Short mmCIF file of C-alpha atoms in Angstrom, two decimals:
data_model
loop_
_atom_site.label_atom_id
_atom_site.label_comp_id
_atom_site.label_asym_id
_atom_site.label_seq_id
_atom_site.Cartn_x
_atom_site.Cartn_y
_atom_site.Cartn_z
CA MET M 12 96.36 85.36 86.05
CA ARG M 13 99.43 83.54 87.73
CA PHE M 14 98.37 84.36 90.96
CA LEU M 15 95.55 83.16 91.12
CA ARG M 16 96.49 80.12 91.23
CA THR M 17 98.94 77.24 92.93
CA THR M 18 97.24 74.44 90.79
CA GLY M 19 98.67 71.64 87.88
CA LYS M 20 101.76 69.27 87.17
CA ILE M 21 104.15 71.58 88.54
CA CYS M 22 102.59 71.78 92.04
CA SER M 23 101.96 68.18 92.52
CA ALA M 24 105.88 67.53 91.77
CA LEU M 25 106.59 70.14 94.20
CA LEU M 26 103.82 68.67 96.73
CA LEU M 27 105.66 65.33 96.11
CA VAL M 28 109.29 66.95 96.37
CA PHE M 29 107.99 68.80 99.41
CA SER M 30 105.93 65.04 100.96
CA MET M 31 109.60 63.47 100.05
CA HIS M 32 111.43 66.71 101.86
CA ILE M 33 109.87 65.46 105.07
CA ASN M 34 109.53 61.88 105.02
CA SER M 35 113.62 61.65 104.83
CA HIS M 36 113.65 64.09 107.63
CA ALA M 37 111.75 62.27 109.74
CA GLN M 38 114.39 62.60 112.94
CA GLU M 39 114.01 66.38 112.48
CA ILE M 40 112.12 70.10 113.43
CA ASP M 41 111.83 72.82 110.79
CA ILE M 42 110.91 76.07 112.49
CA VAL M 43 110.63 79.15 110.80
CA PRO M 44 111.79 81.36 112.53
CA LYS M 45 114.98 79.48 113.12
CA PRO M 46 115.00 79.48 117.74
CA ALA M 47 117.79 80.64 118.90
CA GLU M 48 118.79 77.03 120.39
CA LEU M 49 117.48 73.82 119.60
CA LYS M 50 118.81 70.16 121.09
CA MET M 51 117.48 66.86 119.14
CA GLN M 52 117.22 64.18 120.61
CA LYS M 53 116.28 60.13 120.40
CA GLY M 54 113.21 59.22 120.12
CA ASN M 55 109.36 60.54 119.27
CA PHE M 56 106.04 60.95 121.05
CA GLU M 57 102.68 61.13 119.46
CA ILE M 58 99.60 62.75 120.05
CA THR M 59 96.63 61.25 119.87
CA GLY M 60 93.05 61.27 121.37
CA ASN M 61 94.10 60.16 124.37
CA THR M 62 97.00 62.90 125.01
CA ALA M 63 95.55 65.59 127.51
CA LEU M 64 96.28 69.34 126.93
CA VAL M 65 96.80 70.74 130.59
CA TYR M 66 97.40 74.02 132.06
CA ASP M 67 96.24 76.49 134.65
CA ARG M 68 92.43 76.75 134.40
CA SER M 69 92.29 79.82 136.45
CA ASN M 70 94.62 81.60 134.23
CA LYS M 71 92.45 83.46 131.28
CA ASP M 72 95.82 84.01 128.88
CA LEU M 73 97.01 80.11 129.21
CA ALA M 74 92.77 79.05 128.58
CA ARG M 75 92.29 81.13 125.81
CA ILE M 76 95.48 79.73 124.39
CA ALA M 77 94.80 76.53 124.93
CA GLY M 78 91.53 77.39 123.11
CA PHE M 79 93.44 78.34 120.18
CA LEU M 80 95.61 74.44 120.30
CA SER M 81 91.87 72.72 121.00
CA GLY M 82 90.55 74.56 117.52
CA HIS M 83 93.77 74.12 115.45
CA MET M 84 93.80 70.46 116.31
CA GLU M 85 90.29 70.42 115.61
CA GLN M 86 89.78 71.99 112.18
CA TYR M 87 93.00 70.93 110.19
CA TYR M 88 93.16 67.12 112.38
CA LYS M 89 89.89 66.36 113.58
CA MET M 90 91.60 65.65 117.18
CA ASN M 91 89.76 66.21 119.89
CA LEU M 92 92.82 66.65 122.98
CA ALA M 93 91.74 64.88 126.27
CA SER M 94 90.88 67.25 128.72
CA SER M 95 92.16 64.82 131.51
CA GLN M 96 96.00 63.29 131.49
CA GLY M 97 94.98 59.73 130.96
CA ASN M 98 97.60 56.70 129.24
CA GLY M 99 98.10 59.22 125.90
CA GLY M 100 101.19 62.32 127.99
CA VAL M 101 100.04 65.23 128.71
CA ILE M 102 100.62 69.02 126.18
CA ARG M 103 101.74 70.81 129.40
CA PHE M 104 101.70 75.14 129.69
CA GLU M 105 103.48 76.15 132.42
CA ILE M 106 104.62 79.86 133.62
CA THR M 107 107.34 79.69 135.41
CA SER M 108 110.71 82.37 136.35
CA LEU M 109 113.19 81.10 133.30
CA PRO M 110 116.23 83.27 133.89
CA GLY M 111 117.49 85.12 130.95
CA LEU M 112 114.71 84.98 129.54
CA ASP M 113 112.37 87.83 128.83
CA LYS M 114 108.35 87.37 128.56
CA GLU M 115 108.39 86.90 124.77
CA GLY M 116 110.72 83.46 125.35
CA TYR M 117 110.08 80.43 126.38
CA THR M 118 111.55 76.81 127.02
CA MET M 119 109.98 72.94 125.16
CA LYS M 120 110.93 70.00 126.40
CA ILE M 121 109.54 66.74 124.33
CA ASP M 122 109.64 63.51 125.50
CA LYS M 123 108.14 60.40 126.35
CA ASN M 124 106.02 62.22 128.75
CA GLY M 125 104.60 64.52 125.92
CA ILE M 126 105.27 67.97 126.00
CA LEU M 127 105.93 71.23 128.28
CA ILE M 128 106.24 74.37 126.84
CA SER M 129 107.16 76.56 129.89
CA ALA M 130 107.77 81.14 129.77
CA PRO M 131 107.52 83.73 131.92
CA ALA M 132 104.89 84.86 130.73
CA ALA M 133 101.90 83.84 128.65
CA ASN M 134 103.00 85.85 125.41
CA GLY M 135 106.22 82.62 125.53
CA ILE M 136 103.22 80.41 126.01
CA PHE M 137 101.45 81.64 122.57
CA TYR M 138 104.98 81.68 120.93
CA GLY M 139 105.61 78.73 122.05
CA PHE M 140 101.82 77.48 120.49
CA GLN M 141 103.16 78.67 117.28
CA THR M 142 105.92 76.58 117.32
CA LEU M 143 103.77 73.53 118.06
CA LYS M 144 101.84 73.50 114.78
CA GLN M 145 105.01 73.93 112.88
CA MET M 146 105.97 70.65 114.09
CA LEU M 147 102.85 68.56 113.04
CA PRO M 148 102.45 67.68 109.70
CA SER M 149 101.30 69.77 106.99
CA ASP M 150 98.92 66.56 105.52
CA PRO M 151 95.77 66.83 107.77
CA ALA M 152 95.86 63.23 107.45
CA GLY M 153 99.89 62.80 108.73
CA LYS M 154 100.57 61.40 112.03
CA MET M 155 101.03 63.26 114.81
CA ILE M 156 104.78 62.29 115.67
CA ILE M 157 107.18 64.92 116.95
CA PRO M 158 111.18 64.13 117.41
CA TYR M 159 111.81 64.66 121.30
CA ALA M 160 113.81 67.55 121.40
CA GLU M 161 114.75 70.98 123.46
CA ILE M 162 114.15 73.96 123.05
CA LYS M 163 115.55 77.94 124.46
CA ASP M 164 113.94 80.54 122.57
CA GLN M 165 113.28 84.53 122.69
CA PRO M 166 113.18 86.92 120.06
CA ARG M 167 115.74 88.96 118.67
CA PHE M 168 113.96 92.25 118.44
CA ALA M 169 110.83 93.61 120.35
CA TRP M 170 109.68 95.54 117.20
CA ARG M 171 108.06 92.57 114.67
CA GLY M 172 105.59 94.09 112.37
CA MET M 173 104.00 93.96 109.39
CA MET M 174 102.21 97.72 108.22
CA LEU M 175 99.33 97.18 105.26
CA ASP M 176 97.58 100.10 103.65
CA VAL M 177 93.81 99.55 103.71
CA CYS M 178 93.31 103.19 102.04
CA ARG M 179 94.50 103.06 98.79
CA HIS M 180 92.55 99.59 98.85
CA PHE M 181 89.91 98.19 101.88
CA PHE M 182 89.54 94.68 103.09
CA PRO M 183 87.02 93.61 105.23
CA VAL M 184 87.44 93.42 108.99
CA SER M 185 86.93 89.35 108.42
CA TYR M 186 91.02 89.53 106.12
CA ILE M 187 91.76 91.58 109.29
CA LYS M 188 91.73 88.90 111.36
CA LYS M 189 92.73 86.09 109.14
CA PHE M 190 95.75 88.86 108.60
CA LEU M 191 96.50 88.82 111.99
CA ASP M 192 96.43 85.37 112.62
CA ASN M 193 98.96 84.97 109.76
CA MET M 194 101.27 87.72 111.28
CA ALA M 195 100.82 85.48 114.46
CA MET M 196 102.17 82.56 113.67
CA TYR M 197 105.71 84.05 112.62
CA LYS M 198 105.84 85.73 115.82
CA LEU M 199 105.23 88.29 114.80
CA ASN M 200 104.07 91.14 117.16
CA THR M 201 102.93 94.89 116.25
CA PHE M 202 99.85 95.10 113.49
CA HIS M 203 100.80 98.69 112.03
CA TRP M 204 97.71 99.57 110.55
CA HIS M 205 97.59 102.77 107.79
CA LEU M 206 94.49 104.10 108.02
CA THR M 207 94.11 107.19 106.38
CA ASP M 208 95.70 108.69 103.15
CA ASP M 209 95.02 111.37 99.85
CA GLN M 210 92.22 107.87 98.52
CA GLY M 211 90.26 106.90 101.43
CA TRP M 212 90.07 108.08 105.03
CA ARG M 213 89.56 104.53 106.54
CA ILE M 214 88.66 105.66 110.09
CA GLU M 215 85.17 106.32 112.03
CA ILE M 216 85.52 109.79 113.73
CA LYS M 217 82.33 110.02 115.54
CA LYS M 218 82.98 114.29 116.17
CA TYR M 219 83.52 114.52 112.19
CA PRO M 220 80.50 112.12 110.57
CA GLY M 221 81.61 113.87 107.31
CA LEU M 222 85.39 111.36 107.32
CA ALA M 223 83.05 108.52 106.97
CA ASP M 224 80.68 110.20 104.32
CA ILE M 225 82.79 111.74 102.06
CA SER M 226 86.57 110.85 102.77
CA SER M 227 86.22 106.92 102.71
CA TRP M 228 84.69 107.22 99.21
CA ARG M 229 86.26 108.27 95.77
CA ASP M 230 84.24 108.39 92.72
CA GLU M 231 86.20 105.92 91.05
CA THR M 232 90.18 104.13 90.29
CA LEU M 233 92.67 104.24 87.77
CA ILE M 234 92.97 101.38 85.65
CA GLY M 235 96.39 100.40 84.78
CA HIS M 236 100.57 101.34 86.67
CA GLY M 237 100.37 105.25 87.18
CA HIS M 238 103.29 105.90 85.37
CA LYS M 239 101.67 104.63 81.87
CA SER M 240 97.55 104.83 82.10
CA GLN M 241 95.07 107.46 82.83
CA LEU M 242 92.56 105.39 82.55
CA TYR M 243 89.42 105.62 85.47
CA ASP M 244 87.33 102.81 85.86
CA GLY M 245 84.02 104.74 86.54
CA ILE M 246 83.25 102.61 89.68
CA GLY M 247 82.83 104.78 92.71
CA TYR M 248 84.97 102.36 95.61
CA GLY M 249 85.11 102.74 99.65
CA GLY M 250 84.50 101.63 103.03
CA PHE M 251 85.78 102.48 106.12
CA TYR M 252 85.75 100.84 110.05
CA THR M 253 83.45 101.84 112.98
CA GLN M 254 84.60 102.11 116.05
CA ASP M 255 82.96 98.86 117.72
CA GLN M 256 84.87 97.15 114.59
CA ILE M 257 88.10 98.53 115.74
CA ARG M 258 87.47 97.70 119.08
CA GLU M 259 86.98 94.31 117.72
CA ILE M 260 90.37 93.87 115.49
CA VAL M 261 92.83 95.53 118.54
CA GLN M 262 90.79 92.77 120.88
CA TYR M 263 91.61 90.52 118.61
CA ALA M 264 95.39 91.10 117.91
CA ALA M 265 95.64 91.12 121.25
CA ASP M 266 94.18 88.24 122.38
CA ARG M 267 97.11 86.98 119.56
CA PHE M 268 99.99 89.73 121.49
CA ILE M 269 99.62 91.77 118.54
CA THR M 270 99.23 95.11 119.06
CA VAL M 271 97.83 98.03 116.47
CA VAL M 272 99.74 100.96 115.89
CA PRO M 273 97.21 103.11 113.94
CA GLU M 274 99.03 105.60 111.31
CA ILE M 275 96.65 109.23 110.69
CA GLU M 276 98.88 111.00 108.44
CA MET M 277 99.44 114.65 109.14
CA PRO M 278 100.31 117.20 107.01
CA GLY M 279 100.71 115.96 104.19
CA HIS M 280 98.56 112.83 102.29
CA SER M 281 95.65 114.82 103.77
CA SER M 282 92.78 115.18 100.44
CA ALA M 283 90.62 112.72 101.67
CA ALA M 284 90.05 114.32 104.92
CA LEU M 285 90.28 118.15 103.53
CA ALA M 286 87.60 116.94 100.57
CA ALA M 287 85.10 116.55 104.10
CA TYR M 288 86.54 119.73 105.88
CA PRO M 289 87.98 121.91 102.85
CA GLU M 290 88.31 124.68 105.29
CA LEU M 291 91.27 123.18 106.65
CA GLY M 292 93.15 123.03 103.54
CA CYS M 293 95.22 126.80 102.53
CA THR M 294 93.17 127.08 99.94
CA GLY M 295 89.36 126.49 101.39
CA GLY M 296 89.59 123.96 98.20
CA PRO M 297 87.00 122.35 96.48
CA TYR M 298 89.28 118.68 97.57
CA GLN M 299 88.35 115.94 96.08
CA VAL M 300 89.08 112.31 97.55
CA GLN M 301 92.28 111.31 95.66
CA LYS M 302 91.46 108.52 92.06
CA SER M 303 94.72 107.91 91.24
CA TRP M 304 98.56 107.36 92.83
CA GLY M 305 101.48 109.24 93.76
CA VAL M 306 102.70 112.93 96.21
CA PHE M 307 99.41 115.31 96.01
CA LYS M 308 99.97 118.60 96.68
CA ASP M 309 96.78 119.18 99.35
CA VAL M 310 97.81 119.07 103.07
CA TYR M 311 97.21 120.32 105.96
CA CYS M 312 97.40 124.40 107.10
CA ALA M 313 99.70 124.80 109.63
CA GLY M 314 98.01 128.13 110.07
CA LYS M 315 95.26 127.40 111.26
CA GLU M 316 94.34 126.93 114.46
CA GLU M 317 91.07 124.71 113.60
CA THR M 318 93.97 122.50 112.04
CA PHE M 319 95.21 121.87 115.50
CA ARG M 320 92.15 121.70 116.78
CA PHE M 321 90.21 119.33 113.75
CA LEU M 322 93.13 116.77 114.67
CA GLN M 323 93.93 116.89 118.27
CA ASP M 324 90.13 115.88 118.30
CA VAL M 325 90.77 113.41 116.24
CA ILE M 326 93.68 112.32 118.23
CA ASP M 327 91.76 112.24 120.86
CA GLU M 328 89.11 109.29 119.84
CA VAL M 329 92.00 107.57 118.19
CA CYS M 330 93.20 107.29 121.58
CA GLU M 331 90.33 105.43 123.39
CA LEU M 332 89.89 102.97 120.64
CA PHE M 333 94.10 102.40 120.36
CA PRO M 334 95.73 101.65 123.81
CA SER M 335 98.95 101.07 122.14
CA GLU M 336 101.79 103.11 122.96
CA TYR M 337 103.02 104.05 120.15
CA ILE M 338 100.32 106.59 117.46
CA HIS M 339 101.77 107.38 113.43
CA ILE M 340 101.55 110.24 112.31
CA GLY M 341 103.16 109.49 109.39
CA GLY M 342 104.56 112.47 108.13
CA ASP M 343 105.88 111.75 104.62
CA GLU M 344 106.06 113.65 101.31
CA CYS M 345 104.09 116.87 102.83
CA PRO M 346 104.68 119.03 99.23
CA LYS M 347 105.05 123.03 100.71
CA ASP M 348 103.63 124.42 97.84
CA ALA M 349 100.92 125.36 99.55
CA TRP M 350 102.72 126.40 103.03
CA LYS M 351 104.90 128.86 100.37
CA GLU M 352 101.68 130.96 99.63
CA CYS M 353 99.88 130.67 102.58
CA PRO M 354 99.75 133.68 104.35
CA LEU M 355 98.68 132.49 107.30
CA CYS M 356 101.69 129.59 107.07
CA GLN M 357 103.87 132.38 106.33
CA LYS M 358 102.62 134.57 109.49
CA ARG M 359 103.44 130.90 111.74
CA ILE M 360 106.45 130.92 110.27
CA LYS M 361 107.44 134.43 111.38
CA ASP M 362 105.71 134.62 114.62
CA GLU M 363 106.62 130.96 115.41
CA GLY M 364 110.97 132.42 114.53
CA LEU M 365 111.56 129.93 111.77
CA LYS M 366 113.63 129.79 108.89
CA ASP M 367 111.49 128.44 106.62
CA GLU M 368 108.52 125.72 105.51
CA GLN M 369 110.89 122.46 106.62
CA GLU M 370 110.61 124.05 109.86
CA LEU M 371 106.95 124.80 109.55
CA GLN M 372 106.44 121.13 109.19
CA SER M 373 108.76 120.87 112.38
CA TYR M 374 106.61 122.95 114.53
CA PHE M 375 103.65 120.87 113.17
CA VAL M 376 104.83 117.68 114.47
CA ARG M 377 106.61 119.09 117.38
CA ARG M 378 102.90 120.38 118.37
CA MET M 379 101.15 117.01 117.98
CA GLU M 380 103.94 114.57 119.60
CA LYS M 381 103.74 117.12 122.80
CA TYR M 382 100.18 116.79 122.45
CA LEU M 383 99.80 113.30 122.16
CA ASN M 384 103.20 113.02 125.00
CA SER M 385 100.13 114.98 127.70
CA LYS M 386 97.42 112.21 126.73
CA GLY M 387 100.06 109.49 127.50
CA ARG M 388 100.94 108.50 123.92
CA LYS M 389 104.45 108.61 121.88
CA LEU M 390 104.79 109.29 118.50
CA ILE M 391 106.15 107.55 115.30
CA GLY M 392 107.05 109.01 111.99
CA TRP M 393 108.26 107.94 108.84
CA ASP M 394 112.11 109.61 108.50
CA GLU M 395 110.88 112.69 106.69
CA ILE M 396 110.05 114.24 110.92
CA LEU M 397 113.80 114.27 110.68
CA GLU M 398 113.70 117.12 108.61
CA GLY M 399 113.68 120.47 110.00
CA GLY M 400 114.69 119.19 113.28
CA ILE M 401 112.73 116.03 114.39
CA ALA M 402 110.96 115.89 117.40
CA PRO M 403 111.91 115.59 121.47
CA GLU M 404 111.02 112.09 121.94
CA ALA M 405 110.32 110.96 118.32
CA THR M 406 110.55 107.42 117.02
CA VAL M 407 111.30 107.34 113.33
CA MET M 408 110.55 104.40 111.21
CA SER M 409 113.08 104.69 108.65
CA TRP M 410 111.40 103.78 104.77
CA ARG M 411 113.56 106.26 102.64
CA GLY M 412 116.79 103.59 102.68
CA GLU M 413 118.93 103.43 106.00
CA GLN M 414 120.02 106.56 105.99
CA GLY M 415 117.11 108.01 108.26
CA GLY M 416 117.06 105.44 110.71
CA ILE M 417 121.45 105.85 110.90
CA GLU M 418 121.34 109.61 111.80
CA ALA M 419 118.10 109.38 114.17
CA ALA M 420 119.96 106.42 115.91
CA LYS M 421 123.42 109.07 116.30
CA GLN M 422 120.88 111.47 117.52
CA GLY M 423 119.39 109.22 120.13
CA HIS M 424 116.17 108.73 118.80
CA ASP M 425 114.25 105.19 118.63
CA VAL M 426 114.41 103.57 114.95
CA ILE M 427 112.70 100.78 113.80
CA MET M 428 113.93 99.50 110.32
CA THR M 429 111.71 99.16 107.38
CA PRO M 430 114.01 100.64 103.83
CA GLY M 431 111.72 99.84 100.86
CA GLU M 432 114.59 98.26 99.14
CA PHE M 433 114.46 95.34 101.58
CA CYS M 434 111.22 95.51 103.42
CA TYR M 435 108.92 96.86 100.73
CA PHE M 436 106.32 93.71 99.76
CA ASP M 437 104.31 95.61 97.10
CA HIS M 438 107.94 95.38 95.31
CA TYR M 439 108.13 92.78 92.20
CA GLN M 440 109.25 89.30 93.11
CA ASN M 441 110.50 88.65 89.44
CA GLN M 442 112.54 90.41 87.44
CA ASN M 443 111.02 89.22 84.76
CA THR M 444 108.19 91.63 85.33
CA PHE M 445 106.01 90.52 82.24
CA SER M 446 105.06 87.65 84.51
CA GLU M 447 103.80 88.86 87.41
CA PRO M 448 100.55 90.77 88.91
CA LEU M 449 101.20 94.52 87.79
CA ALA M 450 103.44 95.74 90.71
CA ILE M 451 104.55 98.78 91.79
CA GLY M 452 108.13 98.26 90.48
CA GLY M 453 111.06 97.34 92.64
CA TYR M 454 112.22 93.78 92.80
CA LEU M 455 113.23 92.49 96.23
CA PRO M 456 113.40 88.41 96.04
CA LEU M 457 112.54 86.41 98.88
CA GLU M 458 117.08 86.31 99.19
CA LYS M 459 117.67 89.44 99.38
CA VAL M 460 115.15 89.92 102.79
CA TYR M 461 116.35 87.28 104.38
CA ASN M 462 119.57 88.56 103.62
CA TYR M 463 118.76 92.34 105.59
CA ASP M 464 120.07 93.31 108.67
CA PRO M 465 118.83 95.95 110.44
CA VAL M 466 121.41 97.32 112.77
CA GLY M 467 124.84 96.04 110.02
CA LYS M 468 125.14 99.63 109.58
CA ILE M 469 124.32 100.72 112.73
CA ASP M 470 127.24 101.41 115.14
CA LYS M 471 127.55 99.57 117.82
CA GLU M 472 126.84 101.89 120.77
CA LYS M 473 123.91 103.41 119.29
CA ALA M 474 122.23 99.64 118.39
CA HIS M 475 120.07 99.66 121.24
CA HIS M 476 118.00 102.23 119.27
CA VAL M 477 117.07 99.32 117.44
CA LEU M 478 113.53 98.33 118.16
CA GLY M 479 113.11 96.44 115.62
CA VAL M 480 112.40 96.12 111.96
CA GLN M 481 108.83 95.84 109.72
CA ALA M 482 107.68 95.27 106.36
CA ASN M 483 104.98 97.08 104.44
CA VAL M 484 102.50 96.75 102.10
CA TRP M 485 101.10 99.41 100.13
CA THR M 486 98.02 98.44 97.77
CA GLU M 487 98.02 100.99 95.12
CA TYR M 488 97.83 97.72 92.72
CA ILE M 489 96.92 95.01 95.43
CA ALA M 490 93.18 95.21 94.79
CA ASN M 491 92.14 91.84 96.62
CA THR M 492 92.98 89.19 99.12
CA GLN M 493 94.53 86.34 97.02
CA LYS M 494 97.62 88.81 95.48
CA LEU M 495 97.34 90.49 99.18
CA GLU M 496 99.00 87.03 100.23
CA TYR M 497 100.78 86.32 97.20
CA MET M 498 103.11 89.61 97.54
CA ILE M 499 103.32 88.57 101.14
CA PHE M 500 103.97 85.53 101.19
CA PRO M 501 106.93 84.04 101.60
CA ARG M 502 108.53 87.16 101.90
CA ILE M 503 106.69 87.49 105.66
CA CYS M 504 108.76 84.34 106.28
CA ALA M 505 111.99 86.01 105.63
CA LEU M 506 110.89 88.95 107.53
CA SER M 507 110.03 86.76 111.20
CA GLU M 508 113.83 85.46 111.02
CA ILE M 509 115.53 88.86 110.72
CA ALA M 510 113.01 89.96 113.86
CA TRP M 511 112.95 87.04 115.71
CA SER M 512 116.48 84.74 115.41
CA PRO M 513 119.55 84.86 116.71
CA ALA M 514 122.21 87.45 115.69
CA GLY M 515 124.89 86.43 113.18
CA THR M 516 122.74 82.21 112.63
CA LYS M 517 121.60 83.30 108.33
CA ASP M 518 122.17 81.24 106.25
CA PHE M 519 119.31 80.92 103.12
CA GLY M 520 120.06 77.17 102.20
CA ASP M 521 119.18 76.37 106.12
CA PHE M 522 116.38 78.65 105.54
CA GLN M 523 114.80 76.99 102.15
CA LYS M 524 115.27 73.69 103.41
CA ARG M 525 113.24 75.26 106.99
CA MET M 526 110.46 75.86 104.13
CA ALA M 527 110.20 72.87 102.30
CA THR M 528 107.92 72.16 104.93
CA GLU M 529 105.28 75.90 104.98
CA TYR M 530 104.82 75.59 101.67
CA PRO M 531 102.05 72.76 102.05
CA ARG M 532 101.44 73.97 105.02
CA PHE M 533 100.10 77.60 103.42
CA LYS M 534 98.25 75.50 100.93
CA MET M 535 96.62 72.96 103.98
CA TYR M 536 95.37 76.76 105.59
CA GLY M 537 94.05 78.01 102.40
CA ILE M 538 96.90 80.57 101.76
CA ASN M 539 98.12 81.75 98.38
CA TYR M 540 101.58 82.42 98.17
CA CYS M 541 104.64 82.98 95.72
CA ASP M 542 105.97 79.73 94.13
CA HIS M 543 109.56 82.01 93.14
CA SER M 544 111.88 80.67 95.69
CA PHE M 545 112.26 77.15 94.55
#
């Protein structure tokens, strides 16, 4: 299929064009996302085997970043940097006070002495390192010639996220690490990990072994598109991450200044959990781990205290595994049919003085928020948590367009903008869908992602409530890593520019010019990508 290859005469011609572009712009620096300030100077510095890497070796963060740089140079360019200063100049990391820059900001100066990356904190040094990587040639045999320049840079938004759904299709630890590396490359800092859903529960919970034994496996999987097919493959499918694996991934992310925010779905999208623990549903089952896609009527019973004990126990173990400030509880697409027929749910509505099932969902979310707050955490939910009244301190992730985010900001709640129209990377990248691998639907080309402004429709006095922006990758139709990368790249580059680069600097033509150096870099890094943008 098309997305599994990037070969032939077209690819060769494109690489030739890229090479011509790089050579003809030897005195330019093409960085994605675009830095806040970049001033070119006359002259060039060449990194050689005599160039020393200098940093405070007592600082563990700097030592780790230096290790990343050394490993990168050795892996892709077969070059070992000198351990002590000689006659080849230096690459220096320096933590120092820099007025006007936050902990993620940095400056870079390239002159005859070498490359100096300075920052108020190690986060900024790490992002300076990512910028330096993009200055290196995308041809492993190329010379390490970098133009003299001065850069002053920091992000526009604090939340720069990517969400990966591992419930519909499961991805191994080794690939989750590559996913995190790819996020870090474009200065994204929040990994939203969608770990539970109707089609699979992917996190080990010690107190409830049935979640791993039963809820993580479905009997078979739908073949073709959900709106057109009733065919199944007859093959059992599943998997889960052990708690040790989760700790490994959380640490791997933290080493790259990425926060992992777990999502534990409630009160809907709970078929998989109910398959193992049917007593937590309104009817007692039987329930199954779903083998097709969509919204199902199986939901946690809001009238049973056992439901809340179970979810609090799960949250206890989740909080031990994930040090993130935020825990995502989903809250989306919760059918109320079972609640309307459930005597216990109706009793809960009456006892709590609630108006209807919408307010019962609000009660559910508020109660879980109170528990999360008692553990020093904050709740995030999809914009459905606005229905029936939002929990007091909740943060809203706006996905059904921008209106949920606009309304939440008006009410004084923090918001992460992730509207499907601009931020769902499971959508098609070509209007001619017959030329594309199967996707859920929609059409989201690179330029449309790039031109999105998360605060464009937010009242100016409420804009500070927008924490940032995030793209989501739902994997109903993404069964392997090659296709996953095809759907993400190069749209992740446009996302990074929304999240990082200063407001008012958008220029898609300029972005495309800078991206010309990235496509061969994808090839060097072994990243599959969609080529429609050129």
